[in-house]
Coordinates of C-alpha atoms in Angstrom, one line a residue:
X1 CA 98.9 94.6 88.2
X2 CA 101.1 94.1 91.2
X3 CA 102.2 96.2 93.7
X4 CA 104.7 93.8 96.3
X5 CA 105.3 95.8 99.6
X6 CA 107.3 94.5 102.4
X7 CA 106.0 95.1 106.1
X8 CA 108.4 95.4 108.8
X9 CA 108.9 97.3 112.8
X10 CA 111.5 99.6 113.7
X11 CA 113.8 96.6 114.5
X12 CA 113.6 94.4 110.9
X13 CA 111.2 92.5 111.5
X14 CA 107.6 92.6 110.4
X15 CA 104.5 93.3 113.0
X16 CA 107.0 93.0 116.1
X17 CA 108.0 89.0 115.6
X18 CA 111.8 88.5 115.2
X19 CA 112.7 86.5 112.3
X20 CA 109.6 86.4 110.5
X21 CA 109.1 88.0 107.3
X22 CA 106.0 89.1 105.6
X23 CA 105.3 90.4 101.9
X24 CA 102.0 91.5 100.7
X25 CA 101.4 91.6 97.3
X26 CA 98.0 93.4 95.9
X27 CA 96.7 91.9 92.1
X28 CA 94.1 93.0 90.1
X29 CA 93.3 90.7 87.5
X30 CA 91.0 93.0 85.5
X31 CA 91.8 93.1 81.9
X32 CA 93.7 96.0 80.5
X33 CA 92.6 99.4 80.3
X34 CA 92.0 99.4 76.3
X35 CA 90.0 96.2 76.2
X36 CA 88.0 97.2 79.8
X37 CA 86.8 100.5 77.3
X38 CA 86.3 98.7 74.2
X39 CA 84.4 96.3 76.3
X40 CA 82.2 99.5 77.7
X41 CA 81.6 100.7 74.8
X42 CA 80.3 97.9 73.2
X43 CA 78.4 95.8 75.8
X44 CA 79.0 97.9 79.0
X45 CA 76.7 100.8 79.0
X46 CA 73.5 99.1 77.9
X47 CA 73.9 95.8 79.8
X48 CA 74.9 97.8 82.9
X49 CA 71.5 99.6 82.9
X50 CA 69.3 96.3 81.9
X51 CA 71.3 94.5 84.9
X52 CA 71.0 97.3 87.7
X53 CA 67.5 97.2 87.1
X54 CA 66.5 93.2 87.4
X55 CA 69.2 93.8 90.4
X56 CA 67.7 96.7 92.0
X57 CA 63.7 95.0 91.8
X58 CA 65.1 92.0 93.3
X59 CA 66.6 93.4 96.1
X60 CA 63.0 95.7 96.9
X61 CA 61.7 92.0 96.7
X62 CA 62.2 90.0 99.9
X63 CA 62.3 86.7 98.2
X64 CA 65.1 87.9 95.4
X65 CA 67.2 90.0 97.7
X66 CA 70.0 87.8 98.3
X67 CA 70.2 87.6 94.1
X68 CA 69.6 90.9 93.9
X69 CA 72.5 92.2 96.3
X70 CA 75.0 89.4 94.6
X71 CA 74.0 90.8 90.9
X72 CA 75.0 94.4 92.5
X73 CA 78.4 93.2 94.0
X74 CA 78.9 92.2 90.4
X75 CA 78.0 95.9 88.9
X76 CA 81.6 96.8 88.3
X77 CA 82.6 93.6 86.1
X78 CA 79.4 93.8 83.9
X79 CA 80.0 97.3 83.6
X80 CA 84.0 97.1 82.9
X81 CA 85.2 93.9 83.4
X82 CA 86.5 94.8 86.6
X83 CA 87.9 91.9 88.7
X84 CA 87.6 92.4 92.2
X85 CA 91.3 93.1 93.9
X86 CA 93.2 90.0 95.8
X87 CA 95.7 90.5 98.4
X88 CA 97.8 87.9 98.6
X89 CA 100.2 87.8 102.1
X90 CA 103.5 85.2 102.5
X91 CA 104.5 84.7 105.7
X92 CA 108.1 83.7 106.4
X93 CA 109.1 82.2 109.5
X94 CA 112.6 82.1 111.5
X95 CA 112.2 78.3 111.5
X96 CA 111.5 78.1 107.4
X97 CA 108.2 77.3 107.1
X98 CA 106.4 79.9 104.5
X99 CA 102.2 80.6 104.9
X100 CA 100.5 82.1 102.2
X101 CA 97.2 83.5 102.3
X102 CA 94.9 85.2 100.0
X103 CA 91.7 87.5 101.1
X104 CA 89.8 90.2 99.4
X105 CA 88.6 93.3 101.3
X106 CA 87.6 92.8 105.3
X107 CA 83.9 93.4 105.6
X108 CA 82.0 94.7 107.6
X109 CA 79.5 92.3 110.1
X110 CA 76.9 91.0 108.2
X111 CA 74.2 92.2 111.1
X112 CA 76.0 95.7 110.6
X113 CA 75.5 95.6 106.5
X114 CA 71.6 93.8 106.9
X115 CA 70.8 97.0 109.4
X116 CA 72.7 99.5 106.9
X117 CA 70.4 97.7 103.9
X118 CA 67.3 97.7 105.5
X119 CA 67.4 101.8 106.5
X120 CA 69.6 103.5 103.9
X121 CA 70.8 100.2 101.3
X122 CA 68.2 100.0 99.8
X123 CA 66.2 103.2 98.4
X124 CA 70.0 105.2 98.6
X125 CA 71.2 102.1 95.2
X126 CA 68.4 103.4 93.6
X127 CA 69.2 107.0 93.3
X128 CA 73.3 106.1 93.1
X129 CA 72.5 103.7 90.5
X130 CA 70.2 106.1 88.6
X131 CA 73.1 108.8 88.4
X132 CA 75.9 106.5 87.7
X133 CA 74.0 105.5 84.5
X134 CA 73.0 108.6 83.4
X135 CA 76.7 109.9 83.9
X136 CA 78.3 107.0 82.1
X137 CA 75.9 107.9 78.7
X138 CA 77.5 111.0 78.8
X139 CA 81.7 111.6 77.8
X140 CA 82.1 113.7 80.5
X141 CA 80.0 112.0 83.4
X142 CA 81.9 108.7 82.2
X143 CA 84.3 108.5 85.0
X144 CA 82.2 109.9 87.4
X145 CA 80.4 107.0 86.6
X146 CA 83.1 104.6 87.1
X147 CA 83.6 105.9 90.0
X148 CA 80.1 105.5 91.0
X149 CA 80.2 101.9 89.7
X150 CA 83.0 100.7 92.0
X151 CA 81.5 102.2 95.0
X152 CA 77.9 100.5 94.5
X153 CA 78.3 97.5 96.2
X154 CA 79.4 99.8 99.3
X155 CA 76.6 101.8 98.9
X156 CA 73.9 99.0 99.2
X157 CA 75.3 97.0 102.0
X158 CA 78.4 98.1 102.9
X159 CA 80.6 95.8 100.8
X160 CA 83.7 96.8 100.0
X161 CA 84.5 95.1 96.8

């Protein structure tokens, strides 16, 4: 999906420069909502559970934590196929010349998300993972649990996927 929005000051141009002008356009590249469930329901809500936990012992392992915390960035695409959003910004000049960039989400510092880990990270993933599992078994927990599922990688290290 897209959603193109325009930027601009008081005065027509964007973030204060005269003549520039800058569009921002947010994709999400996830499959579509019907195949994203089917998917779920067939592979989803089993593999989901066998992956959080090789993901949550690696990351209580010092030698598997770096695999560990990838595999839980990855919780909401094994879970639903859900691509991680891409914001992609053209930049317009007054003389012509046209940038284009494309980022994810800004993190936080990666001293500020090791600290986070090492006091709350890690044992708070193993009680938010252990809910969102149970809920997503259950109709009516399910999108509690999606919710849940998105917000993991946040809750481990602070990631905002």
């Amino acid at each position: 999906m897209s959603d193109p929005t325009t930027t601009q000051n008081g005065s027509g141009a964007p973030d204060g420069r005269e003549g520039v002008n800058v569009s921002v356009e947010q994709r999400d590249n996830s499959p579509s909502i019907v195949v994203r469930a089917a998917y779920f329901l067939l592979i989803g809500w089993w593999a989901s559970g066998i992956w959080l936990s090789v993901a949550w012992f690696l990351v209580v392992t010092v030698i598997g934590m770096p695999i560990g915390i990838k595999m839980i960035n990855l919780v909401p695409k094994i879970v639903s196929l859900k691509e991680r959003r891409i914001e992609t910004t053209f930049t317009k000049s007054a003389t012509g010349d046209v940038t284009i960039t494309e980022s994810g989400s800004e993190q936080h510092s990666l001293v500020v998300r090791a600290v986070y880990f090492l006091f709350v990270g890690w044992w708070l993933s193993g009680i938010w993972m252990s809910l969102a599992w149970v809920a997503s078994v259950t109709i009516v927990g399910l999108p509690v649990a999606v919710w849940m599922y998105d917000r993991l990688p946040y809750v481990v290290s602070l990631y905002k996927y």
